């Protein structure tokens, strides 16, 4: 990135970056020029950006309580395209938007759900007012567009209190002797 930024005006030659095991690379928005971002997107068809630290406070203020408030105001926004990705410790039929975002709070234990929020302009306006969402300036330069739909993922994966099924406890294992005749 630094070499590309130093070239000033020359077309950036981006070397293939080292990749995480999942294949994704996160770039810091405040260190990436619009030209480099566009080149990366054209090459990879994906651009994963970390927002500048200045927006960290806004992100930290967003959480389950924000989603619960929005669900109370606009329950159909979540219900229409609700999907249980992984019920974890729960029965699928009981893992509803109201069970996750309702007054009792999110269920305890593991689960993973999603919902496509779309086609309700008033509810989406409320969602975007609460969520720490920002449109990167480089999108304007690239003349990029996006629709107003949101694919929201919510889940819980609390730390296990005991080793998972099949896990062997750490330490010395007892050697099993073959049966004697």
Short mmCIF file of N, CA and C in Angstrom, two decimals:
data_model
loop_
_atom_site.label_atom_id
_atom_site.label_comp_id
_atom_site.label_asym_id
_atom_site.label_seq_id
_atom_site.Cartn_x
_atom_site.Cartn_y
_atom_site.Cartn_z
N UNK A 1 0.81 -1.20 0.00
CA UNK A 1 0.00 0.00 0.00
C UNK A 1 0.85 1.25 0.00
N UNK A 2 1.88 1.27 0.84
CA UNK A 2 2.70 2.47 0.95
C UNK A 2 3.40 2.78 -0.36
N UNK A 3 3.89 1.73 -1.04
CA UNK A 3 4.56 1.94 -2.32
C UNK A 3 3.58 2.49 -3.34
N UNK A 4 2.37 2.00 -3.32
CA UNK A 4 1.36 2.48 -4.27
C UNK A 4 1.01 3.93 -3.98
N UNK A 5 0.93 4.30 -2.70
CA UNK A 5 0.61 5.68 -2.34
C UNK A 5 1.76 6.62 -2.71
N UNK A 6 2.99 6.12 -2.66
CA UNK A 6 4.16 6.96 -2.96
C UNK A 6 4.29 7.23 -4.46
N UNK A 7 3.65 6.42 -5.28
CA UNK A 7 3.81 6.58 -6.73
C UNK A 7 3.14 7.84 -7.26
N UNK A 8 2.23 8.44 -6.53
CA UNK A 8 1.57 9.71 -6.87
C UNK A 8 1.29 9.86 -8.36
N UNK A 9 0.10 9.51 -8.72
CA UNK A 9 -0.32 9.72 -10.08
C UNK A 9 -0.09 8.54 -11.00
N UNK A 10 0.82 7.67 -10.67
CA UNK A 10 1.05 6.48 -11.50
C UNK A 10 0.03 5.42 -11.14
N UNK A 11 -0.32 4.61 -12.11
CA UNK A 11 -1.27 3.53 -11.86
C UNK A 11 -0.66 2.55 -10.87
N UNK A 12 -1.43 2.24 -9.83
CA UNK A 12 -0.93 1.37 -8.76
C UNK A 12 -0.74 -0.05 -9.27
N UNK A 13 0.40 -0.63 -8.95
CA UNK A 13 0.68 -2.04 -9.23
C UNK A 13 0.59 -2.76 -7.89
N UNK A 14 -0.52 -3.44 -7.67
CA UNK A 14 -0.74 -4.09 -6.39
C UNK A 14 -0.28 -5.53 -6.43
N UNK A 15 0.66 -5.84 -5.58
CA UNK A 15 1.14 -7.22 -5.46
C UNK A 15 0.08 -8.03 -4.74
N UNK A 16 -0.03 -9.32 -5.07
CA UNK A 16 -1.00 -10.13 -4.34
C UNK A 16 -0.65 -10.13 -2.86
N UNK A 17 -1.61 -9.78 -2.01
CA UNK A 17 -1.31 -9.69 -0.58
C UNK A 17 -1.32 -11.06 0.08
N UNK A 18 -0.70 -11.12 1.25
CA UNK A 18 -0.79 -12.34 2.06
C UNK A 18 -2.24 -12.46 2.51
N UNK A 19 -2.76 -13.65 2.47
CA UNK A 19 -4.17 -13.85 2.80
C UNK A 19 -4.35 -14.58 4.11
N UNK A 20 -5.42 -14.22 4.78
CA UNK A 20 -5.80 -14.95 5.98
C UNK A 20 -6.28 -16.33 5.56
N UNK A 21 -6.36 -17.28 6.50
CA UNK A 21 -6.83 -18.62 6.13
C UNK A 21 -8.17 -18.61 5.41
N UNK A 22 -9.04 -17.67 5.75
CA UNK A 22 -10.35 -17.61 5.10
C UNK A 22 -10.27 -16.94 3.73
N UNK A 23 -9.13 -16.35 3.39
CA UNK A 23 -8.97 -15.70 2.10
C UNK A 23 -9.28 -14.22 2.11
N UNK A 24 -9.78 -13.68 3.21
CA UNK A 24 -10.13 -12.27 3.28
C UNK A 24 -8.98 -11.44 3.85
N UNK A 25 -8.89 -10.22 3.38
CA UNK A 25 -7.89 -9.28 3.89
C UNK A 25 -8.62 -8.01 4.27
N UNK A 26 -8.38 -7.53 5.46
CA UNK A 26 -9.00 -6.29 5.90
C UNK A 26 -8.04 -5.14 5.65
N UNK A 27 -8.57 -4.07 5.10
CA UNK A 27 -7.78 -2.87 4.82
C UNK A 27 -8.30 -1.73 5.68
N UNK A 28 -7.41 -0.90 6.16
CA UNK A 28 -7.79 0.27 6.93
C UNK A 28 -8.22 1.36 5.96
N UNK A 29 -9.44 1.83 6.13
CA UNK A 29 -10.00 2.82 5.22
C UNK A 29 -9.17 4.09 5.17
N UNK A 30 -8.65 4.53 6.31
CA UNK A 30 -7.90 5.78 6.31
C UNK A 30 -6.49 5.64 5.75
N UNK A 31 -6.07 4.42 5.38
CA UNK A 31 -4.75 4.22 4.77
C UNK A 31 -4.86 3.79 3.30
N UNK A 32 -6.06 3.72 2.77
CA UNK A 32 -6.27 3.19 1.43
C UNK A 32 -6.80 4.29 0.51
N UNK A 33 -6.11 4.53 -0.59
CA UNK A 33 -6.59 5.54 -1.53
C UNK A 33 -7.77 4.97 -2.32
N UNK A 34 -8.56 5.86 -2.88
CA UNK A 34 -9.70 5.43 -3.69
C UNK A 34 -9.24 4.60 -4.88
N UNK A 35 -8.12 4.99 -5.50
CA UNK A 35 -7.61 4.25 -6.66
C UNK A 35 -7.17 2.84 -6.27
N UNK A 36 -6.48 2.72 -5.13
CA UNK A 36 -6.05 1.40 -4.67
C UNK A 36 -7.25 0.53 -4.30
N UNK A 37 -8.24 1.15 -3.65
CA UNK A 37 -9.44 0.40 -3.27
C UNK A 37 -10.15 -0.14 -4.50
N UNK A 38 -10.26 0.68 -5.53
CA UNK A 38 -10.91 0.25 -6.76
C UNK A 38 -10.12 -0.87 -7.43
N UNK A 39 -8.79 -0.75 -7.46
CA UNK A 39 -7.95 -1.80 -8.04
C UNK A 39 -8.10 -3.11 -7.27
N UNK A 40 -8.14 -3.03 -5.94
CA UNK A 40 -8.33 -4.24 -5.13
C UNK A 40 -9.69 -4.87 -5.40
N UNK A 41 -10.71 -4.03 -5.50
CA UNK A 41 -12.05 -4.56 -5.75
C UNK A 41 -12.13 -5.22 -7.12
N UNK A 42 -11.54 -4.60 -8.12
CA UNK A 42 -11.56 -5.19 -9.47
C UNK A 42 -10.82 -6.51 -9.48
N UNK A 43 -9.73 -6.60 -8.72
CA UNK A 43 -8.97 -7.84 -8.68
C UNK A 43 -9.68 -8.95 -7.90
N UNK A 44 -10.21 -8.61 -6.71
CA UNK A 44 -10.74 -9.61 -5.79
C UNK A 44 -12.26 -9.73 -5.78
N UNK A 45 -12.97 -8.73 -6.32
CA UNK A 45 -14.43 -8.66 -6.29
C UNK A 45 -14.98 -8.58 -4.87
N UNK A 46 -14.16 -8.10 -3.96
CA UNK A 46 -14.54 -7.94 -2.56
C UNK A 46 -13.60 -6.92 -1.94
N UNK A 47 -14.14 -6.08 -1.10
CA UNK A 47 -13.32 -5.10 -0.40
C UNK A 47 -13.77 -5.04 1.05
N UNK A 48 -12.92 -5.51 1.95
CA UNK A 48 -13.21 -5.53 3.38
C UNK A 48 -12.47 -4.37 4.01
N UNK A 49 -13.23 -3.41 4.55
CA UNK A 49 -12.66 -2.19 5.10
C UNK A 49 -12.91 -2.07 6.59
N UNK A 50 -11.90 -1.60 7.30
CA UNK A 50 -12.07 -1.23 8.70
C UNK A 50 -12.22 0.28 8.72
N UNK A 51 -13.27 0.76 9.39
CA UNK A 51 -13.51 2.18 9.47
C UNK A 51 -12.44 2.86 10.32
N UNK A 52 -12.25 4.15 10.14
CA UNK A 52 -11.27 4.87 10.95
C UNK A 52 -11.61 4.80 12.44
N UNK A 53 -10.60 4.91 13.29
CA UNK A 53 -10.79 4.82 14.74
C UNK A 53 -11.76 5.87 15.26
N UNK A 54 -11.83 7.00 14.59
CA UNK A 54 -12.73 8.07 15.04
C UNK A 54 -14.18 7.60 15.10
N UNK A 55 -14.52 6.59 14.32
CA UNK A 55 -15.89 6.09 14.33
C UNK A 55 -16.09 4.95 15.33
N UNK A 56 -15.05 4.60 16.06
CA UNK A 56 -15.12 3.52 17.02
C UNK A 56 -16.15 3.72 18.12
N UNK A 57 -16.30 4.95 18.60
CA UNK A 57 -17.28 5.23 19.66
C UNK A 57 -18.69 4.95 19.17
N UNK A 58 -18.97 5.33 17.94
CA UNK A 58 -20.31 5.09 17.38
C UNK A 58 -20.56 3.58 17.27
N UNK A 59 -19.54 2.84 16.87
CA UNK A 59 -19.68 1.39 16.76
C UNK A 59 -19.88 0.74 18.13
N UNK A 60 -19.14 1.23 19.13
CA UNK A 60 -19.24 0.67 20.48
C UNK A 60 -20.62 0.90 21.09
N UNK A 61 -21.30 1.96 20.69
CA UNK A 61 -22.62 2.28 21.24
C UNK A 61 -23.72 1.41 20.64
N UNK A 62 -23.43 0.72 19.56
CA UNK A 62 -24.43 -0.10 18.89
C UNK A 62 -24.37 -1.52 19.44
N UNK A 63 -25.52 -2.11 19.67
CA UNK A 63 -25.54 -3.48 20.16
C UNK A 63 -26.95 -4.05 20.17
N UNK A 64 -27.12 -5.10 20.95
CA UNK A 64 -28.40 -5.79 20.99
C UNK A 64 -29.54 -4.86 21.42
N UNK A 65 -29.27 -3.95 22.36
CA UNK A 65 -30.34 -3.04 22.80
C UNK A 65 -30.84 -2.17 21.65
N UNK A 66 -29.96 -1.77 20.74
CA UNK A 66 -30.37 -0.99 19.57
C UNK A 66 -31.30 -1.81 18.68
N UNK A 67 -30.95 -3.08 18.48
CA UNK A 67 -31.78 -3.95 17.66
C UNK A 67 -33.11 -4.26 18.34
N UNK A 68 -33.10 -4.40 19.66
CA UNK A 68 -34.34 -4.64 20.39
C UNK A 68 -35.29 -3.45 20.26
N UNK A 69 -34.76 -2.24 20.35
CA UNK A 69 -35.59 -1.04 20.19
C UNK A 69 -36.18 -0.99 18.79
N UNK A 70 -35.38 -1.25 17.80
CA UNK A 70 -35.86 -1.23 16.42
C UNK A 70 -36.90 -2.32 16.19
N UNK A 71 -36.69 -3.51 16.74
CA UNK A 71 -37.65 -4.60 16.60
C UNK A 71 -38.99 -4.23 17.24
N UNK A 72 -38.94 -3.56 18.38
CA UNK A 72 -40.17 -3.14 19.05
C UNK A 72 -40.95 -2.15 18.17
N UNK A 73 -40.23 -1.26 17.49
CA UNK A 73 -40.85 -0.26 16.63
C UNK A 73 -41.31 -0.84 15.29
N UNK A 74 -40.56 -1.80 14.75
CA UNK A 74 -40.81 -2.32 13.39
C UNK A 74 -40.63 -3.84 13.35
N UNK A 75 -41.47 -4.62 14.02
CA UNK A 75 -41.26 -6.07 14.08
C UNK A 75 -41.30 -6.76 12.71
N UNK A 76 -42.11 -6.27 11.79
CA UNK A 76 -42.22 -6.94 10.49
C UNK A 76 -40.94 -6.82 9.67
N UNK A 77 -40.13 -5.81 9.95
CA UNK A 77 -38.86 -5.65 9.22
C UNK A 77 -37.97 -6.87 9.43
N UNK A 78 -37.99 -7.44 10.62
CA UNK A 78 -37.17 -8.61 10.94
C UNK A 78 -37.85 -9.91 10.53
N UNK A 79 -39.16 -9.98 10.66
CA UNK A 79 -39.91 -11.22 10.47
C UNK A 79 -39.98 -11.68 9.02
N UNK A 80 -40.11 -10.77 8.09
CA UNK A 80 -40.41 -11.12 6.69
C UNK A 80 -39.40 -12.08 6.09
N UNK A 81 -38.12 -11.85 6.29
CA UNK A 81 -37.08 -12.71 5.69
C UNK A 81 -36.18 -13.29 6.78
N UNK A 82 -36.78 -13.83 7.82
CA UNK A 82 -36.06 -14.40 8.98
C UNK A 82 -35.53 -15.78 8.63
N UNK A 83 -34.31 -16.07 9.04
CA UNK A 83 -33.71 -17.38 8.77
C UNK A 83 -32.91 -17.85 9.98
N UNK A 84 -33.09 -19.10 10.35
CA UNK A 84 -32.28 -19.70 11.40
C UNK A 84 -31.10 -20.36 10.72
N UNK A 85 -29.94 -19.75 10.84
CA UNK A 85 -28.73 -20.28 10.20
C UNK A 85 -28.23 -21.51 10.95
N UNK A 86 -28.24 -21.42 12.29
CA UNK A 86 -27.82 -22.54 13.13
C UNK A 86 -28.54 -22.37 14.47
N UNK A 87 -29.46 -23.31 14.80
CA UNK A 87 -30.22 -23.15 16.05
C UNK A 87 -29.39 -23.38 17.30
N UNK A 88 -28.22 -23.98 17.16
CA UNK A 88 -27.39 -24.24 18.32
C UNK A 88 -28.12 -25.08 19.34
N UNK A 89 -28.34 -24.53 20.51
CA UNK A 89 -28.96 -25.24 21.62
C UNK A 89 -30.47 -25.07 21.66
N UNK A 90 -31.07 -24.54 20.61
CA UNK A 90 -32.49 -24.17 20.64
C UNK A 90 -33.29 -24.95 19.60
N UNK A 91 -34.60 -25.07 19.86
CA UNK A 91 -35.51 -25.63 18.87
C UNK A 91 -35.76 -24.55 17.83
N UNK A 92 -35.68 -24.93 16.55
CA UNK A 92 -35.84 -23.93 15.47
C UNK A 92 -37.15 -23.15 15.60
N UNK A 93 -38.22 -23.86 15.92
CA UNK A 93 -39.54 -23.22 15.97
C UNK A 93 -39.62 -22.14 17.05
N UNK A 94 -38.78 -22.25 18.06
CA UNK A 94 -38.82 -21.29 19.17
C UNK A 94 -37.82 -20.14 18.99
N UNK A 95 -36.99 -20.20 17.96
CA UNK A 95 -35.98 -19.17 17.74
C UNK A 95 -36.54 -18.14 16.75
N UNK A 96 -37.48 -17.34 17.22
CA UNK A 96 -38.18 -16.34 16.41
C UNK A 96 -37.54 -14.96 16.61
N UNK A 97 -37.88 -14.00 15.75
CA UNK A 97 -37.38 -12.64 15.99
C UNK A 97 -37.77 -12.12 17.37
N UNK A 98 -38.98 -12.44 17.83
CA UNK A 98 -39.40 -11.98 19.15
C UNK A 98 -38.59 -12.64 20.26
N UNK A 99 -38.20 -13.91 20.06
CA UNK A 99 -37.37 -14.59 21.07
C UNK A 99 -35.98 -13.96 21.14
N UNK A 100 -35.45 -13.51 20.01
CA UNK A 100 -34.10 -12.93 19.98
C UNK A 100 -34.11 -11.46 20.38
N UNK A 101 -35.09 -10.69 19.88
CA UNK A 101 -35.10 -9.24 20.10
C UNK A 101 -36.18 -8.76 21.06
N UNK A 102 -37.00 -9.67 21.55
CA UNK A 102 -38.14 -9.30 22.38
C UNK A 102 -37.76 -8.82 23.77
N UNK A 103 -38.78 -8.53 24.60
CA UNK A 103 -38.55 -7.94 25.92
C UNK A 103 -37.76 -8.83 26.89
N UNK A 104 -37.80 -10.13 26.70
CA UNK A 104 -37.05 -11.02 27.60
C UNK A 104 -35.56 -11.03 27.27
N UNK A 105 -35.21 -10.43 26.16
CA UNK A 105 -33.80 -10.39 25.77
C UNK A 105 -33.41 -11.61 24.96
N UNK A 106 -32.20 -11.62 24.46
CA UNK A 106 -31.78 -12.74 23.61
C UNK A 106 -31.69 -14.03 24.43
N UNK A 107 -31.93 -15.17 23.79
CA UNK A 107 -31.86 -16.44 24.50
C UNK A 107 -30.43 -16.76 24.93
N UNK A 108 -30.31 -17.49 26.01
CA UNK A 108 -29.00 -17.92 26.48
C UNK A 108 -28.51 -19.06 25.59
N UNK A 109 -27.22 -19.22 25.51
CA UNK A 109 -26.65 -20.32 24.74
C UNK A 109 -26.39 -19.96 23.29
N UNK A 110 -26.00 -20.97 22.55
CA UNK A 110 -25.59 -20.78 21.16
C UNK A 110 -26.78 -20.69 20.21
N UNK A 111 -26.66 -19.81 19.24
CA UNK A 111 -27.59 -19.70 18.11
C UNK A 111 -26.97 -18.75 17.09
N UNK A 112 -27.52 -18.80 15.87
CA UNK A 112 -27.04 -17.94 14.79
C UNK A 112 -28.20 -17.75 13.83
N UNK A 113 -28.67 -16.51 13.68
CA UNK A 113 -29.83 -16.20 12.85
C UNK A 113 -29.49 -15.06 11.91
N UNK A 114 -30.33 -14.89 10.90
CA UNK A 114 -30.16 -13.75 10.00
C UNK A 114 -31.53 -13.27 9.52
N UNK A 115 -31.54 -12.07 9.00
CA UNK A 115 -32.74 -11.52 8.41
C UNK A 115 -32.33 -10.53 7.33
N UNK A 116 -33.05 -10.56 6.24
CA UNK A 116 -32.82 -9.57 5.19
C UNK A 116 -33.83 -8.45 5.43
N UNK A 117 -33.31 -7.28 5.73
CA UNK A 117 -34.14 -6.12 6.02
C UNK A 117 -34.26 -5.32 4.74
N UNK A 118 -35.49 -5.20 4.23
CA UNK A 118 -35.68 -4.50 2.96
C UNK A 118 -37.14 -4.13 2.76
N UNK A 119 -37.37 -3.32 1.75
CA UNK A 119 -38.71 -2.96 1.26
C UNK A 119 -39.60 -2.29 2.30
N UNK A 120 -39.00 -1.59 3.24
CA UNK A 120 -39.75 -0.80 4.22
C UNK A 120 -38.91 0.45 4.48
N UNK A 121 -39.12 1.46 3.66
CA UNK A 121 -38.27 2.66 3.70
C UNK A 121 -38.24 3.32 5.08
N UNK A 122 -39.38 3.42 5.74
CA UNK A 122 -39.42 4.08 7.04
C UNK A 122 -38.63 3.29 8.08
N UNK A 123 -38.78 1.97 8.09
CA UNK A 123 -38.06 1.13 9.06
C UNK A 123 -36.56 1.12 8.75
N UNK A 124 -36.20 1.05 7.48
CA UNK A 124 -34.78 1.08 7.12
C UNK A 124 -34.14 2.41 7.50
N UNK A 125 -34.88 3.48 7.37
CA UNK A 125 -34.36 4.79 7.77
C UNK A 125 -34.04 4.78 9.27
N UNK A 126 -34.91 4.17 10.08
CA UNK A 126 -34.66 4.04 11.52
C UNK A 126 -33.45 3.15 11.78
N UNK A 127 -33.33 2.07 11.01
CA UNK A 127 -32.20 1.15 11.17
C UNK A 127 -30.89 1.89 10.89
N UNK A 128 -30.82 2.58 9.75
CA UNK A 128 -29.59 3.26 9.38
C UNK A 128 -29.26 4.42 10.32
N UNK A 129 -30.26 4.96 11.00
CA UNK A 129 -30.00 6.02 11.98
C UNK A 129 -29.32 5.45 13.23
N UNK A 130 -29.53 4.17 13.52
CA UNK A 130 -28.97 3.55 14.72
C UNK A 130 -27.67 2.79 14.46
N UNK A 131 -27.60 2.10 13.35
CA UNK A 131 -26.45 1.24 13.08
C UNK A 131 -25.21 2.06 12.75
N UNK A 132 -24.05 1.62 13.19
CA UNK A 132 -22.82 2.36 12.86
C UNK A 132 -22.44 2.10 11.41
N UNK A 133 -23.12 2.75 10.52
CA UNK A 133 -22.94 2.56 9.09
C UNK A 133 -22.37 3.84 8.51
N UNK A 134 -21.40 3.68 7.67
CA UNK A 134 -20.81 4.85 7.02
C UNK A 134 -20.54 4.50 5.57
N UNK A 135 -20.74 5.47 4.72
CA UNK A 135 -20.41 5.27 3.32
C UNK A 135 -19.01 5.84 3.10
N UNK A 136 -18.10 4.95 2.72
CA UNK A 136 -16.72 5.36 2.53
C UNK A 136 -16.63 6.36 1.38
N UNK A 137 -15.85 7.44 1.55
CA UNK A 137 -15.71 8.44 0.50
C UNK A 137 -15.22 7.84 -0.82
N UNK A 138 -14.44 6.76 -0.74
CA UNK A 138 -13.92 6.17 -1.97
C UNK A 138 -15.04 5.57 -2.83
N UNK A 139 -16.19 5.24 -2.23
CA UNK A 139 -17.30 4.71 -3.03
C UNK A 139 -17.84 5.78 -3.97
N UNK A 140 -17.88 7.01 -3.52
CA UNK A 140 -18.36 8.10 -4.37
C UNK A 140 -17.44 8.31 -5.56
N UNK A 141 -16.13 8.27 -5.29
CA UNK A 141 -15.17 8.47 -6.38
C UNK A 141 -15.29 7.36 -7.43
N UNK A 142 -15.54 6.14 -6.96
CA UNK A 142 -15.67 5.00 -7.87
C UNK A 142 -17.04 4.94 -8.51
N UNK A 143 -17.93 5.85 -8.13
CA UNK A 143 -19.31 5.87 -8.61
C UNK A 143 -20.02 4.54 -8.33
N UNK A 144 -19.69 3.98 -7.17
CA UNK A 144 -20.29 2.72 -6.75
C UNK A 144 -21.67 2.98 -6.17
N UNK A 145 -22.53 2.04 -6.33
CA UNK A 145 -23.87 2.13 -5.76
C UNK A 145 -24.18 0.85 -4.99
N UNK A 146 -25.08 0.96 -4.07
CA UNK A 146 -25.57 -0.21 -3.35
C UNK A 146 -27.05 -0.01 -3.10
N UNK A 147 -27.75 -1.11 -2.91
CA UNK A 147 -29.18 -0.97 -2.65
C UNK A 147 -29.39 -0.68 -1.17
N UNK A 148 -30.63 -0.51 -0.79
CA UNK A 148 -30.90 -0.15 0.60
C UNK A 148 -31.23 -1.35 1.47
N UNK A 149 -31.04 -2.55 0.96
CA UNK A 149 -31.28 -3.75 1.76
C UNK A 149 -30.10 -4.06 2.66
N UNK A 150 -30.39 -4.78 3.75
CA UNK A 150 -29.37 -5.15 4.72
C UNK A 150 -29.53 -6.63 5.05
N UNK A 151 -28.45 -7.37 5.05
CA UNK A 151 -28.48 -8.74 5.51
C UNK A 151 -27.84 -8.73 6.89
N UNK A 152 -28.68 -8.84 7.90
CA UNK A 152 -28.27 -8.74 9.29
C UNK A 152 -28.04 -10.13 9.87
N UNK A 153 -26.88 -10.34 10.48
CA UNK A 153 -26.54 -11.60 11.15
C UNK A 153 -26.41 -11.33 12.63
N UNK A 154 -27.02 -12.19 13.45
CA UNK A 154 -26.95 -12.06 14.90
C UNK A 154 -26.75 -13.45 15.48
N UNK A 155 -25.90 -13.55 16.46
CA UNK A 155 -25.68 -14.85 17.08
C UNK A 155 -25.05 -14.73 18.44
N UNK A 156 -24.96 -15.87 19.07
CA UNK A 156 -24.32 -15.96 20.38
C UNK A 156 -23.54 -17.26 20.42
N UNK A 157 -22.33 -17.17 20.91
CA UNK A 157 -21.48 -18.35 21.04
C UNK A 157 -20.67 -18.20 22.33
N UNK A 158 -21.37 -18.35 23.47
CA UNK A 158 -20.67 -18.16 24.74
C UNK A 158 -19.55 -19.16 24.93
N UNK A 159 -18.59 -18.78 25.71
CA UNK A 159 -17.46 -19.67 25.99
C UNK A 159 -17.96 -20.93 26.68
N UNK A 160 -17.41 -22.05 26.29
CA UNK A 160 -17.80 -23.33 26.87
C UNK A 160 -17.27 -23.44 28.29
N UNK A 161 -18.10 -24.00 29.18
CA UNK A 161 -17.69 -24.20 30.57
C UNK A 161 -16.96 -25.52 30.73
N UNK A 162 -17.22 -26.45 29.80
CA UNK A 162 -16.57 -27.75 29.82
C UNK A 162 -16.05 -28.04 28.42
N UNK A 163 -15.10 -28.95 28.29
CA UNK A 163 -14.61 -29.28 26.95
C UNK A 163 -15.75 -29.78 26.07
N UNK A 164 -15.67 -29.48 24.79
CA UNK A 164 -16.72 -29.91 23.87
C UNK A 164 -16.69 -31.42 23.71
N UNK A 165 -17.78 -31.96 23.19
CA UNK A 165 -17.90 -33.41 23.01
C UNK A 165 -16.74 -33.92 22.17
N UNK A 166 -16.14 -34.98 22.61
CA UNK A 166 -15.04 -35.57 21.87
C UNK A 166 -13.68 -34.99 22.20
N UNK A 167 -13.65 -33.87 22.93
CA UNK A 167 -12.36 -33.26 23.26
C UNK A 167 -11.69 -34.06 24.36
N UNK A 168 -10.41 -34.23 24.24
CA UNK A 168 -9.62 -34.95 25.25
C UNK A 168 -9.04 -33.93 26.21
N UNK A 169 -9.19 -34.16 27.51
CA UNK A 169 -8.59 -33.22 28.45
C UNK A 169 -7.07 -33.21 28.31
N UNK A 170 -6.50 -32.05 28.56
CA UNK A 170 -5.05 -31.93 28.47
C UNK A 170 -4.40 -32.71 29.61
N UNK A 171 -3.20 -33.14 29.40
CA UNK A 171 -2.47 -33.85 30.45
C UNK A 171 -2.02 -35.21 29.98
N UNK A 172 -1.48 -35.96 30.91
CA UNK A 172 -0.93 -37.27 30.60
C UNK A 172 -2.05 -38.29 30.42
N UNK A 173 -1.97 -39.05 29.35
CA UNK A 173 -2.98 -40.08 29.10
C UNK A 173 -2.49 -41.43 29.63
N UNK A 174 -3.43 -42.16 30.17
CA UNK A 174 -3.11 -43.49 30.69
C UNK A 174 -2.94 -44.46 29.51
N UNK A 175 -1.86 -45.22 29.55
CA UNK A 175 -1.61 -46.19 28.49
C UNK A 175 -2.47 -47.41 28.75
N UNK A 176 -3.18 -47.81 27.73
CA UNK A 176 -4.01 -49.02 27.88
C UNK A 176 -3.18 -50.25 27.55
N UNK A 177 -3.25 -51.21 28.43
CA UNK A 177 -2.53 -52.47 28.24
C UNK A 177 -3.42 -53.44 27.46
N UNK A 178 -2.82 -54.21 26.54
CA UNK A 178 -3.63 -55.19 25.83
C UNK A 178 -4.10 -56.27 26.81
N UNK A 179 -5.28 -56.86 26.54
CA UNK A 179 -5.77 -57.89 27.44
C UNK A 179 -4.79 -59.06 27.50
N UNK A 180 -4.61 -59.62 28.69
CA UNK A 180 -3.69 -60.78 28.82
C UNK A 180 -4.49 -62.06 28.69
N UNK A 181 -3.82 -63.06 28.19
CA UNK A 181 -4.49 -64.35 27.97
C UNK A 181 -4.33 -65.27 29.13
#
